[in-house]
């Protein structure tokens, strides 16, 4: 390039999945703000609250977890956490919660803004911290809280009693939202939303499964960026079409031997735990520099729901990864390890996510023994950058690399 010339600005192909997925997220926040400006009642919603309810009613909601992840990835996690801590919230509680509560206090967060809610929709199939977090929002803003209680399942399968318990709350939540918003339920619309949600989930889960190819046609960290759409727009045709486009891109990449993993794929691992959003580039680069591709994670698949009917929908929401017992959680992860031919397990022990990190040590040990792969862990947090040591991370990744290299040498 000659002196004085400027490098042409990179633009994303508007027909690409990446462009479509980015547009969906931007549209999601825009539409919620527009609904608020029109005087409609809008909500904040837990990521695994049944989205079929508010999609059917035509209610706009946004997701504090998505917002917190975006804020953390854009470097503002610590600032928001310190605001909530100054008000008395312990830095031992969920960093998503601390960021969300801080946003509620200040009202404006330029890194990822969203309007304050008129009601909150909570579902504790992720963790029980969600209940206290959303209770505090409801109390501080003096707004209704709608809770669907999906308790942790100590058994392997979802029982008829648990399904009936959750189903009654699902129906009650519909009545509460009708009363709050003045909008009416339509069975025809509900069936349409369920069909679209299944279409979206099938495309998403099939796309995530493309890491089973060797080499993988994608950098596994791509899934962490794309899954926001699986959370916030699963019941929309636009999301279904975008994930179908993504699936076609992966199919083409396999045929042409290309990949979004911009390095030689020497090793393949499973990443266990929530993404370390404030240090996503660091964690991804530390792997890529050693030729390690993250090809397996339960995190992305957790937002794909496949079911045949209303009762199947209820059971699907009772069967998310954080609501199942250790044995079931282990078996689901081992199936992913085996399917993707992962050679190691890198565990992000998230200090502020008590439920997930609580059984992670034993679950990871069992996965390592059963699948005969090395396991290593590093400390961090999903949104608070103060709880991450780059030196520790590099040491753990280097150690895992050496073990996988030794294992490969032994096989040869």
GROMACS .gro file of C-alpha atoms in nm:
model
  412
    1UNK     CA    1   0.000   0.000   0.000
    2UNK     CA    2   0.150   0.332  -0.108
    3UNK     CA    3   0.224   0.627   0.116
    4UNK     CA    4  -0.084   0.827   0.202
    5UNK     CA    5  -0.321   0.544   0.106
    6UNK     CA    6  -0.566   0.424   0.367
    7UNK     CA    7  -0.664   0.065   0.428
    8UNK     CA    8  -1.017  -0.001   0.302
    9UNK     CA    9  -1.272  -0.036   0.579
   10UNK     CA   10  -1.377  -0.395   0.643
   11UNK     CA   11  -1.746  -0.457   0.591
   12UNK     CA   12  -1.943  -0.768   0.678
   13UNK     CA   13  -2.130  -0.939   0.395
   14UNK     CA   14  -2.499  -0.850   0.455
   15UNK     CA   15  -2.595  -1.199   0.340
   16UNK     CA   16  -2.369  -1.368   0.594
   17UNK     CA   17  -2.490  -1.530   0.914
   18UNK     CA   18  -2.266  -1.302   1.120
   19UNK     CA   19  -2.430  -0.989   0.975
   20UNK     CA   20  -2.781  -1.129   1.024
   21UNK     CA   21  -2.710  -1.235   1.383
   22UNK     CA   22  -2.562  -0.897   1.472
   23UNK     CA   23  -2.864  -0.724   1.321
   24UNK     CA   24  -3.102  -0.939   1.526
   25UNK     CA   25  -2.932  -0.842   1.853
   26UNK     CA   26  -2.933  -0.472   1.761
   27UNK     CA   27  -3.298  -0.495   1.656
   28UNK     CA   28  -3.385  -0.672   1.981
   29UNK     CA   29  -3.265  -0.381   2.197
   30UNK     CA   30  -3.409  -0.123   1.957
   31UNK     CA   31  -3.756  -0.277   1.960
   32UNK     CA   32  -3.767  -0.297   2.338
   33UNK     CA   33  -3.676   0.072   2.364
   34UNK     CA   34  -3.934   0.165   2.100
   35UNK     CA   35  -4.204  -0.029   2.285
   36UNK     CA   36  -4.111   0.150   2.608
   37UNK     CA   37  -4.124   0.487   2.429
   38UNK     CA   38  -4.473   0.406   2.298
   39UNK     CA   39  -4.590   0.351   2.653
   40UNK     CA   40  -4.606  -0.029   2.636
   41UNK     CA   41  -4.507  -0.228   2.942
   42UNK     CA   42  -4.174  -0.405   2.887
   43UNK     CA   43  -3.993  -0.658   3.104
   44UNK     CA   44  -3.656  -0.791   3.208
   45UNK     CA   45  -3.636  -1.165   3.166
   46UNK     CA   46  -3.418  -1.451   3.292
   47UNK     CA   47  -3.242  -1.628   3.004
   48UNK     CA   48  -3.420  -1.962   3.050
   49UNK     CA   49  -3.766  -1.826   3.129
   50UNK     CA   50  -4.006  -1.982   2.872
   51UNK     CA   51  -3.988  -1.730   2.588
   52UNK     CA   52  -4.292  -1.886   2.422
   53UNK     CA   53  -4.511  -1.704   2.676
   54UNK     CA   54  -4.420  -1.345   2.598
   55UNK     CA   55  -4.359  -1.415   2.228
   56UNK     CA   56  -4.718  -1.538   2.201
   57UNK     CA   57  -4.851  -1.234   2.387
   58UNK     CA   58  -4.645  -0.994   2.176
   59UNK     CA   59  -4.465  -0.852   2.479
   60UNK     CA   60  -4.116  -0.704   2.448
   61UNK     CA   61  -3.852  -0.808   2.700
   62UNK     CA   62  -3.476  -0.781   2.732
   63UNK     CA   63  -3.224  -0.999   2.913
   64UNK     CA   64  -3.002  -0.871   3.197
   65UNK     CA   65  -2.765  -1.167   3.150
   66UNK     CA   66  -2.709  -1.080   2.784
   67UNK     CA   67  -2.666  -0.715   2.878
   68UNK     CA   68  -2.417  -0.797   3.154
   69UNK     CA   69  -2.210  -1.018   2.924
   70UNK     CA   70  -2.198  -0.742   2.661
   71UNK     CA   71  -2.102  -0.481   2.920
   72UNK     CA   72  -1.827  -0.707   3.056
   73UNK     CA   73  -1.693  -0.787   2.708
   74UNK     CA   74  -1.676  -0.411   2.636
   75UNK     CA   75  -1.467  -0.345   2.945
   76UNK     CA   76  -1.719  -0.191   3.184
   77UNK     CA   77  -1.787  -0.488   3.413
   78UNK     CA   78  -1.571  -0.366   3.698
   79UNK     CA   79  -1.719  -0.016   3.691
   80UNK     CA   80  -2.073  -0.148   3.720
   81UNK     CA   81  -1.982  -0.407   3.983
   82UNK     CA   82  -1.823  -0.139   4.198
   83UNK     CA   83  -2.140   0.072   4.179
   84UNK     CA   84  -2.355  -0.210   4.321
   85UNK     CA   85  -2.089  -0.303   4.577
   86UNK     CA   86  -2.086   0.058   4.700
   87UNK     CA   87  -2.457   0.015   4.772
   88UNK     CA   88  -2.387  -0.290   4.989
   89UNK     CA   89  -2.407  -0.581   4.748
   90UNK     CA   90  -2.132  -0.834   4.821
   91UNK     CA   91  -1.872  -0.901   4.552
   92UNK     CA   92  -1.931  -1.272   4.621
   93UNK     CA   93  -2.270  -1.269   4.449
   94UNK     CA   94  -2.321  -1.324   4.076
   95UNK     CA   95  -2.141  -1.062   3.867
   96UNK     CA   96  -2.430  -1.059   3.621
   97UNK     CA   97  -2.654  -0.962   3.913
   98UNK     CA   98  -2.415  -0.690   4.031
   99UNK     CA   99  -2.399  -0.537   3.683
  100UNK     CA  100  -2.776  -0.557   3.641
  101UNK     CA  101  -2.846  -0.401   3.980
  102UNK     CA  102  -2.597  -0.122   3.903
  103UNK     CA  103  -2.766  -0.052   3.570
  104UNK     CA  104  -3.099  -0.036   3.753
  105UNK     CA  105  -2.949   0.226   3.987
  106UNK     CA  106  -2.787   0.448   3.722
  107UNK     CA  107  -3.050   0.396   3.449
  108UNK     CA  108  -2.808   0.446   3.158
  109UNK     CA  109  -2.513   0.227   3.054
  110UNK     CA  110  -2.360   0.332   2.720
  111UNK     CA  111  -2.171   0.004   2.669
  112UNK     CA  112  -2.510  -0.170   2.633
  113UNK     CA  113  -2.813   0.028   2.733
  114UNK     CA  114  -3.166  -0.102   2.783
  115UNK     CA  115  -3.478   0.054   2.932
  116UNK     CA  116  -3.583  -0.009   3.291
  117UNK     CA  117  -3.858  -0.270   3.325
  118UNK     CA  118  -4.225  -0.247   3.417
  119UNK     CA  119  -4.219  -0.609   3.538
  120UNK     CA  120  -3.962  -0.888   3.574
  121UNK     CA  121  -3.986  -1.250   3.460
  122UNK     CA  122  -3.778  -1.488   3.670
  123UNK     CA  123  -3.708  -1.857   3.632
  124UNK     CA  124  -3.467  -2.035   3.866
  125UNK     CA  125  -3.374  -2.332   3.647
  126UNK     CA  126  -3.038  -2.153   3.618
  127UNK     CA  127  -2.981  -2.084   3.989
  128UNK     CA  128  -3.163  -1.959   4.297
  129UNK     CA  129  -2.957  -1.640   4.300
  130UNK     CA  130  -3.191  -1.533   4.019
  131UNK     CA  131  -3.480  -1.517   4.268
  132UNK     CA  132  -3.311  -1.275   4.508
  133UNK     CA  133  -3.166  -1.071   4.220
  134UNK     CA  134  -3.508  -1.025   4.056
  135UNK     CA  135  -3.683  -0.978   4.391
  136UNK     CA  136  -3.452  -0.685   4.461
  137UNK     CA  137  -3.524  -0.530   4.121
  138UNK     CA  138  -3.898  -0.568   4.177
  139UNK     CA  139  -3.874  -0.416   4.525
  140UNK     CA  140  -3.650  -0.124   4.428
  141UNK     CA  141  -3.858  -0.032   4.121
  142UNK     CA  142  -4.191  -0.125   4.281
  143UNK     CA  143  -4.292  -0.348   3.990
  144UNK     CA  144  -4.446  -0.698   3.963
  145UNK     CA  145  -4.230  -1.012   3.975
  146UNK     CA  146  -4.353  -1.319   3.793
  147UNK     CA  147  -4.167  -1.633   3.902
  148UNK     CA  148  -4.173  -1.978   3.749
  149UNK     CA  149  -4.010  -2.207   4.004
  150UNK     CA  150  -3.827  -2.495   3.832
  151UNK     CA  151  -3.643  -2.667   4.116
  152UNK     CA  152  -3.316  -2.858   4.086
  153UNK     CA  153  -3.395  -3.217   3.989
  154UNK     CA  154  -3.222  -3.477   4.212
  155UNK     CA  155  -3.342  -3.756   3.980
  156UNK     CA  156  -3.218  -3.841   3.634
  157UNK     CA  157  -3.548  -3.787   3.448
  158UNK     CA  158  -3.816  -3.518   3.487
  159UNK     CA  159  -4.101  -3.669   3.688
  160UNK     CA  160  -4.469  -3.630   3.606
  161UNK     CA  161  -4.511  -3.448   3.938
  162UNK     CA  162  -4.243  -3.191   3.854
  163UNK     CA  163  -4.387  -3.135   3.506
  164UNK     CA  164  -4.736  -3.080   3.652
  165UNK     CA  165  -4.596  -2.839   3.914
  166UNK     CA  166  -4.422  -2.628   3.650
  167UNK     CA  167  -4.712  -2.644   3.405
  168UNK     CA  168  -4.950  -2.486   3.657
  169UNK     CA  169  -4.707  -2.196   3.704
  170UNK     CA  170  -4.671  -2.155   3.328
  171UNK     CA  171  -5.047  -2.109   3.299
  172UNK     CA  172  -5.054  -1.871   3.597
  173UNK     CA  173  -4.776  -1.660   3.441
  174UNK     CA  174  -4.989  -1.617   3.127
  175UNK     CA  175  -5.280  -1.485   3.334
  176UNK     CA  176  -5.051  -1.248   3.527
  177UNK     CA  177  -4.901  -1.105   3.208
  178UNK     CA  178  -5.244  -1.062   3.049
  179UNK     CA  179  -5.351  -0.860   3.354
  180UNK     CA  180  -5.032  -0.649   3.363
  181UNK     CA  181  -5.012  -0.570   2.990
  182UNK     CA  182  -5.372  -0.594   2.873
  183UNK     CA  183  -5.269  -0.831   2.594
  184UNK     CA  184  -5.456  -1.155   2.525
  185UNK     CA  185  -5.339  -1.510   2.477
  186UNK     CA  186  -5.392  -1.688   2.144
  187UNK     CA  187  -5.360  -2.065   2.113
  188UNK     CA  188  -5.302  -2.033   1.739
  189UNK     CA  189  -5.018  -1.787   1.794
  190UNK     CA  190  -4.875  -2.010   2.066
  191UNK     CA  191  -4.856  -2.307   1.828
  192UNK     CA  192  -4.689  -2.087   1.566
  193UNK     CA  193  -4.429  -1.963   1.817
  194UNK     CA  194  -4.355  -2.319   1.928
  195UNK     CA  195  -4.296  -2.423   1.567
  196UNK     CA  196  -4.062  -2.130   1.505
  197UNK     CA  197  -3.876  -2.193   1.832
  198UNK     CA  198  -3.820  -2.556   1.737
  199UNK     CA  199  -3.703  -2.453   1.391
  200UNK     CA  200  -3.455  -2.206   1.542
  201UNK     CA  201  -3.330  -2.456   1.800
  202UNK     CA  202  -3.283  -2.733   1.545
  203UNK     CA  203  -3.073  -2.507   1.322
  204UNK     CA  204  -2.871  -2.378   1.618
  205UNK     CA  205  -2.800  -2.722   1.764
  206UNK     CA  206  -2.712  -2.866   1.425
  207UNK     CA  207  -2.475  -2.573   1.366
  208UNK     CA  208  -2.303  -2.618   1.705
  209UNK     CA  209  -2.256  -2.988   1.623
  210UNK     CA  210  -2.034  -2.903   1.325
  211UNK     CA  211  -1.737  -2.890   1.560
  212UNK     CA  212  -1.740  -3.271   1.535
  213UNK     CA  213  -1.556  -3.245   1.203
  214UNK     CA  214  -1.177  -3.263   1.203
  215UNK     CA  215  -1.056  -3.002   1.153
  216UNK     CA  216  -1.353  -2.805   1.276
  217UNK     CA  217  -1.504  -2.556   1.027
  218UNK     CA  218  -1.538  -2.304   1.308
  219UNK     CA  219  -1.356  -2.154   1.600
  220UNK     CA  220  -1.559  -2.272   1.899
  221UNK     CA  221  -1.549  -1.923   2.048
  222UNK     CA  222  -1.777  -1.817   1.761
  223UNK     CA  223  -2.057  -2.002   1.938
  224UNK     CA  224  -2.020  -1.782   2.245
  225UNK     CA  225  -2.077  -1.474   2.030
  226UNK     CA  226  -2.368  -1.621   1.834
  227UNK     CA  227  -2.565  -1.770   2.123
  228UNK     CA  228  -2.707  -1.431   2.233
  229UNK     CA  229  -2.960  -1.473   1.950
  230UNK     CA  230  -3.055  -1.819   2.077
  231UNK     CA  231  -3.139  -1.651   2.408
  232UNK     CA  232  -3.321  -1.335   2.299
  233UNK     CA  233  -3.486  -1.421   1.967
  234UNK     CA  234  -3.545  -1.796   1.957
  235UNK     CA  235  -3.913  -1.753   1.872
  236UNK     CA  236  -3.858  -1.534   1.565
  237UNK     CA  237  -3.837  -1.628   1.199
  238UNK     CA  238  -3.535  -1.398   1.160
  239UNK     CA  239  -3.339  -1.605   1.415
  240UNK     CA  240  -3.436  -1.931   1.248
  241UNK     CA  241  -3.325  -1.801   0.908
  242UNK     CA  242  -2.998  -1.662   1.047
  243UNK     CA  243  -2.906  -1.993   1.212
  244UNK     CA  244  -3.000  -2.181   0.896
  245UNK     CA  245  -2.762  -1.950   0.709
  246UNK     CA  246  -2.493  -2.026   0.969
  247UNK     CA  247  -2.554  -2.396   0.920
  248UNK     CA  248  -2.516  -2.366   0.543
  249UNK     CA  249  -2.190  -2.174   0.591
  250UNK     CA  250  -2.052  -2.453   0.809
  251UNK     CA  251  -2.159  -2.718   0.556
  252UNK     CA  252  -1.982  -2.526   0.282
  253UNK     CA  253  -1.672  -2.483   0.497
  254UNK     CA  254  -1.650  -2.859   0.553
  255UNK     CA  255  -1.680  -2.921   0.179
  256UNK     CA  256  -1.413  -2.661   0.098
  257UNK     CA  257  -1.185  -2.741   0.389
  258UNK     CA  258  -1.197  -2.389   0.536
  259UNK     CA  259  -1.248  -2.274   0.894
  260UNK     CA  260  -1.297  -1.962   1.106
  261UNK     CA  261  -1.024  -2.105   1.333
  262UNK     CA  262  -0.732  -1.906   1.196
  263UNK     CA  263  -0.456  -2.146   1.296
  264UNK     CA  264  -0.351  -2.505   1.250
  265UNK     CA  265  -0.582  -2.720   1.463
  266UNK     CA  266  -0.335  -2.932   1.660
  267UNK     CA  267  -0.556  -3.008   1.960
  268UNK     CA  268  -0.928  -3.008   2.041
  269UNK     CA  269  -1.073  -2.936   2.384
  270UNK     CA  270  -1.396  -2.892   2.572
  271UNK     CA  271  -1.443  -2.561   2.757
  272UNK     CA  272  -1.647  -2.606   3.073
  273UNK     CA  273  -1.807  -2.313   3.254
  274UNK     CA  274  -1.942  -1.971   3.166
  275UNK     CA  275  -1.738  -1.771   2.918
  276UNK     CA  276  -1.494  -1.531   3.083
  277UNK     CA  277  -1.645  -1.230   2.905
  278UNK     CA  278  -1.406  -0.955   3.025
  279UNK     CA  279  -1.112  -1.164   2.904
  280UNK     CA  280  -1.268  -1.340   2.607
  281UNK     CA  281  -0.991  -1.230   2.370
  282UNK     CA  282  -0.723  -1.339   2.617
  283UNK     CA  283  -0.876  -1.682   2.675
  284UNK     CA  284  -0.932  -1.738   2.303
  285UNK     CA  285  -0.586  -1.616   2.200
  286UNK     CA  286  -0.415  -1.826   2.465
  287UNK     CA  287  -0.564  -2.135   2.306
  288UNK     CA  288  -0.525  -2.037   1.941
  289UNK     CA  289  -0.156  -1.950   1.986
  290UNK     CA  290  -0.099  -2.314   2.081
  291UNK     CA  291  -0.316  -2.457   1.803
  292UNK     CA  292  -0.597  -2.548   2.042
  293UNK     CA  293  -0.955  -2.520   1.918
  294UNK     CA  294  -1.245  -2.523   2.162
  295UNK     CA  295  -1.481  -2.768   1.993
  296UNK     CA  296  -1.711  -2.861   2.281
  297UNK     CA  297  -1.915  -2.667   2.536
  298UNK     CA  298  -2.248  -2.727   2.707
  299UNK     CA  299  -2.296  -2.352   2.735
  300UNK     CA  300  -2.404  -2.292   2.374
  301UNK     CA  301  -2.632  -2.596   2.354
  302UNK     CA  302  -2.813  -2.493   2.674
  303UNK     CA  303  -3.030  -2.249   2.476
  304UNK     CA  304  -3.162  -2.496   2.221
  305UNK     CA  305  -3.502  -2.645   2.313
  306UNK     CA  306  -3.655  -2.928   2.109
  307UNK     CA  307  -4.003  -3.054   2.196
  308UNK     CA  308  -4.314  -3.194   2.027
  309UNK     CA  309  -4.598  -3.035   2.222
  310UNK     CA  310  -4.689  -2.823   2.524
  311UNK     CA  311  -4.602  -3.094   2.776
  312UNK     CA  312  -4.272  -3.150   2.597
  313UNK     CA  313  -4.202  -2.777   2.623
  314UNK     CA  314  -4.249  -2.791   3.001
  315UNK     CA  315  -4.012  -3.088   3.034
  316UNK     CA  316  -3.752  -2.916   2.815
  317UNK     CA  317  -3.736  -2.617   3.051
  318UNK     CA  318  -3.707  -2.858   3.347
  319UNK     CA  319  -3.407  -3.022   3.179
  320UNK     CA  320  -3.159  -2.736   3.130
  321UNK     CA  321  -2.797  -2.809   3.236
  322UNK     CA  322  -2.807  -2.627   3.571
  323UNK     CA  323  -3.134  -2.789   3.681
  324UNK     CA  324  -3.018  -3.151   3.650
  325UNK     CA  325  -2.825  -3.374   3.887
  326UNK     CA  326  -2.452  -3.439   3.862
  327UNK     CA  327  -2.483  -3.775   3.688
  328UNK     CA  328  -2.712  -3.642   3.417
  329UNK     CA  329  -2.497  -3.329   3.372
  330UNK     CA  330  -2.184  -3.545   3.343
  331UNK     CA  331  -2.340  -3.780   3.088
  332UNK     CA  332  -2.453  -3.493   2.864
  333UNK     CA  333  -2.103  -3.347   2.865
  334UNK     CA  334  -1.936  -3.682   2.805
  335UNK     CA  335  -2.160  -3.731   2.501
  336UNK     CA  336  -2.036  -3.397   2.364
  337UNK     CA  337  -1.671  -3.486   2.437
  338UNK     CA  338  -1.705  -3.816   2.254
  339UNK     CA  339  -1.896  -3.667   1.960
  340UNK     CA  340  -1.643  -3.388   1.905
  341UNK     CA  341  -1.332  -3.599   1.977
  342UNK     CA  342  -1.214  -3.354   2.242
  343UNK     CA  343  -0.868  -3.436   2.377
  344UNK     CA  344  -0.872  -3.224   2.692
  345UNK     CA  345  -1.100  -3.034   2.929
  346UNK     CA  346  -1.037  -2.671   3.027
  347UNK     CA  347  -1.254  -2.567   3.322
  348UNK     CA  348  -1.340  -2.207   3.409
  349UNK     CA  349  -1.419  -2.211   3.780
  350UNK     CA  350  -1.646  -1.911   3.813
  351UNK     CA  351  -1.619  -1.778   4.166
  352UNK     CA  352  -1.950  -1.592   4.162
  353UNK     CA  353  -2.156  -1.868   3.993
  354UNK     CA  354  -2.209  -2.091   4.294
  355UNK     CA  355  -2.425  -2.368   4.150
  356UNK     CA  356  -2.223  -2.436   3.837
  357UNK     CA  357  -1.885  -2.412   4.006
  358UNK     CA  358  -2.005  -2.608   4.310
  359UNK     CA  359  -2.024  -2.943   4.136
  360UNK     CA  360  -1.770  -2.865   3.867
  361UNK     CA  361  -1.470  -3.021   4.041
  362UNK     CA  362  -1.631  -3.363   4.087
  363UNK     CA  363  -1.806  -3.357   3.751
  364UNK     CA  364  -1.484  -3.264   3.570
  365UNK     CA  365  -1.294  -3.537   3.753
  366UNK     CA  366  -1.546  -3.797   3.640
  367UNK     CA  367  -1.544  -3.670   3.281
  368UNK     CA  368  -1.163  -3.687   3.273
  369UNK     CA  369  -1.160  -4.043   3.406
  370UNK     CA  370  -1.446  -4.173   3.193
  371UNK     CA  371  -1.329  -4.009   2.867
  372UNK     CA  372  -0.958  -4.053   2.948
  373UNK     CA  373  -0.868  -3.691   2.880
  374UNK     CA  374  -0.660  -3.446   3.087
  375UNK     CA  375  -0.841  -3.182   3.292
  376UNK     CA  376  -0.719  -2.844   3.414
  377UNK     CA  377  -0.897  -2.544   3.561
  378UNK     CA  378  -0.844  -2.171   3.602
  379UNK     CA  379  -1.015  -1.918   3.825
  380UNK     CA  380  -1.215  -1.629   3.685
  381UNK     CA  381  -1.557  -1.470   3.668
  382UNK     CA  382  -1.819  -1.430   3.399
  383UNK     CA  383  -1.825  -1.050   3.420
  384UNK     CA  384  -1.591  -0.915   3.691
  385UNK     CA  385  -1.236  -0.875   3.552
  386UNK     CA  386  -1.079  -0.849   3.899
  387UNK     CA  387  -1.104  -1.226   3.951
  388UNK     CA  388  -0.886  -1.336   3.659
  389UNK     CA  389  -0.509  -1.393   3.645
  390UNK     CA  390  -0.364  -1.402   3.295
  391UNK     CA  391  -0.046  -1.565   3.431
  392UNK     CA  392  -0.245  -1.844   3.596
  393UNK     CA  393  -0.448  -1.896   3.281
  394UNK     CA  394  -0.138  -1.920   3.062
  395UNK     CA  395   0.019  -2.169   3.303
  396UNK     CA  396  -0.291  -2.390   3.302
  397UNK     CA  397  -0.329  -2.382   2.923
  398UNK     CA  398   0.041  -2.457   2.871
  399UNK     CA  399   0.018  -2.751   3.111
  400UNK     CA  400  -0.286  -2.889   2.930
  401UNK     CA  401  -0.106  -2.848   2.597
  402UNK     CA  402   0.195  -3.046   2.717
  403UNK     CA  403  -0.022  -3.332   2.843
  404UNK     CA  404  -0.219  -3.350   2.516
  405UNK     CA  405   0.104  -3.339   2.319
  406UNK     CA  406   0.245  -3.621   2.531
  407UNK     CA  407  -0.073  -3.824   2.484
  408UNK     CA  408  -0.056  -3.781   2.107
  409UNK     CA  409   0.309  -3.887   2.108
  410UNK     CA  410   0.216  -4.199   2.300
  411UNK     CA  411  -0.053  -4.289   2.048
  412UNK     CA  412   0.191  -4.253   1.761
   0.00000   0.00000   0.00000
